[in-house]
Amino acid sequence: GLPLSPWFSRLFEVTLELTLVGAVIAWVLAIPLCILSSIMRNSASGFFIRILGLLGVSVPNFAFATLLILLRATGFHYYPPIT
């Protein structure tokens, strides 16, 4: 058989890259929105930002991913390959 070390290292690189990019995007969005929500306390905008944050924490990942796939399929007429 073939050695598995190169395959696992490649998968680890991709996983690490996706994790870091996701964390950076989350921080770049979350920190300014938290500051904005605290500045605009008791306003409609602050309330909307808090609700958005609660939904982001409360909705399970699989449900959010399914919603994104459906949105992309209906809005952009792109259907993911089933292979």
CSV table of N, CA and C in Angstrom, one decimal, residues 20-52:
chain,number,residue,atom,x,y,z
A,20,LEU,N,-8.2,28.4,10.9
A,20,LEU,CA,-7.6,29.8,11.1
A,20,LEU,C,-8.4,30.9,10.4
A,21,VAL,N,-8.7,30.6,9.1
A,21,VAL,CA,-9.5,31.6,8.3
A,21,VAL,C,-10.9,31.8,9.0
A,22,GLY,N,-11.5,30.7,9.4
A,22,GLY,CA,-12.8,30.9,10.1
A,22,GLY,C,-12.7,31.6,11.4
A,23,ALA,N,-11.7,31.4,12.1
A,23,ALA,CA,-11.5,32.1,13.4
A,23,ALA,C,-11.2,33.6,13.1
A,24,VAL,N,-10.4,33.9,12.2
A,24,VAL,CA,-10.1,35.3,11.9
A,24,VAL,C,-11.4,36.0,11.4
A,25,ILE,N,-12.1,35.4,10.5
A,25,ILE,CA,-13.4,36.0,10.0
A,25,ILE,C,-14.3,36.2,11.2
A,26,ALA,N,-14.4,35.3,12.1
A,26,ALA,CA,-15.3,35.4,13.2
A,26,ALA,C,-14.9,36.6,14.1
A,27,TRP,N,-13.6,36.7,14.4
A,27,TRP,CA,-13.1,37.8,15.2
A,27,TRP,C,-13.3,39.1,14.6
A,28,VAL,N,-13.0,39.2,13.3
A,28,VAL,CA,-13.1,40.5,12.5
A,28,VAL,C,-14.6,40.9,12.5
A,29,LEU,N,-15.5,40.0,12.5
A,29,LEU,CA,-16.9,40.4,12.5
A,29,LEU,C,-17.4,40.6,14.0
A,30,ALA,N,-17.0,39.8,14.9
A,30,ALA,CA,-17.6,39.8,16.2
A,30,ALA,C,-17.1,41.0,17.1
A,31,ILE,N,-15.9,41.3,17.0
A,31,ILE,CA,-15.4,42.4,17.9
A,31,ILE,C,-16.0,43.7,17.6
A,32,PRO,N,-16.0,44.1,16.3
A,32,PRO,CA,-16.6,45.4,16.0
A,32,PRO,C,-18.1,45.4,16.3
A,33,LEU,N,-18.8,44.3,16.0
A,33,LEU,CA,-20.2,44.2,16.3
A,33,LEU,C,-20.5,44.3,17.8
A,34,CYS,N,-19.7,43.7,18.6
A,34,CYS,CA,-19.9,43.8,20.1
A,34,CYS,C,-19.7,45.2,20.5
A,35,ILE,N,-18.7,45.9,20.0
A,35,ILE,CA,-18.4,47.3,20.4
A,35,ILE,C,-19.6,48.1,20.0
A,36,LEU,N,-20.0,47.9,18.7
A,36,LEU,CA,-21.1,48.7,18.2
A,36,LEU,C,-22.4,48.5,19.0
A,37,SER,N,-22.7,47.2,19.4
A,37,SER,CA,-23.8,46.9,20.2
A,37,SER,C,-23.8,47.6,21.5
A,38,SER,N,-22.6,47.6,22.1
A,38,SER,CA,-22.5,48.2,23.5
A,38,SER,C,-22.6,49.8,23.4
A,39,ILE,N,-22.2,50.3,22.3
A,39,ILE,CA,-22.3,51.8,22.1
A,39,ILE,C,-23.7,52.2,21.9
A,40,MET,N,-24.4,51.4,21.1
A,40,MET,CA,-25.8,51.7,20.7
A,40,MET,C,-26.8,50.9,21.6
A,41,ARG,N,-26.5,50.8,22.9
A,41,ARG,CA,-27.4,50.1,23.8
A,41,ARG,C,-28.8,50.7,23.8
A,42,ASN,N,-29.8,49.9,23.9
A,42,ASN,CA,-31.2,50.2,24.0
A,42,ASN,C,-31.7,50.9,22.7
A,43,SER,N,-31.1,50.7,21.6
A,43,SER,CA,-31.6,51.2,20.3
A,43,SER,C,-31.9,50.0,19.4
A,44,ALA,N,-32.6,50.3,18.3
A,44,ALA,CA,-33.0,49.2,17.4
A,44,ALA,C,-31.8,48.5,16.8
A,45,SER,N,-30.8,49.3,16.5
A,45,SER,CA,-29.6,48.7,15.9
A,45,SER,C,-28.9,47.8,16.9
A,46,GLY,N,-28.7,48.3,18.1
A,46,GLY,CA,-28.1,47.4,19.1
A,46,GLY,C,-28.9,46.2,19.4
A,47,PHE,N,-30.2,46.3,19.4
A,47,PHE,CA,-31.1,45.1,19.6
A,47,PHE,C,-30.9,44.1,18.5
A,48,PHE,N,-30.8,44.6,17.3
A,48,PHE,CA,-30.7,43.8,16.1
A,48,PHE,C,-29.3,43.0,16.2
A,49,ILE,N,-28.3,43.7,16.5
A,49,ILE,CA,-27.0,43.1,16.6
A,49,ILE,C,-26.9,42.0,17.7
A,50,ARG,N,-27.6,42.3,18.8
A,50,ARG,CA,-27.7,41.3,19.9
A,50,ARG,C,-28.4,40.0,19.4
A,51,ILE,N,-29.6,40.2,18.8
A,51,ILE,CA,-30.3,39.1,18.3
A,51,ILE,C,-29.6,38.3,17.2
A,52,LEU,N,-28.8,39.0,16.4
A,52,LEU,CA,-28.0,38.3,15.4
A,52,LEU,C,-26.9,37.5,16.0
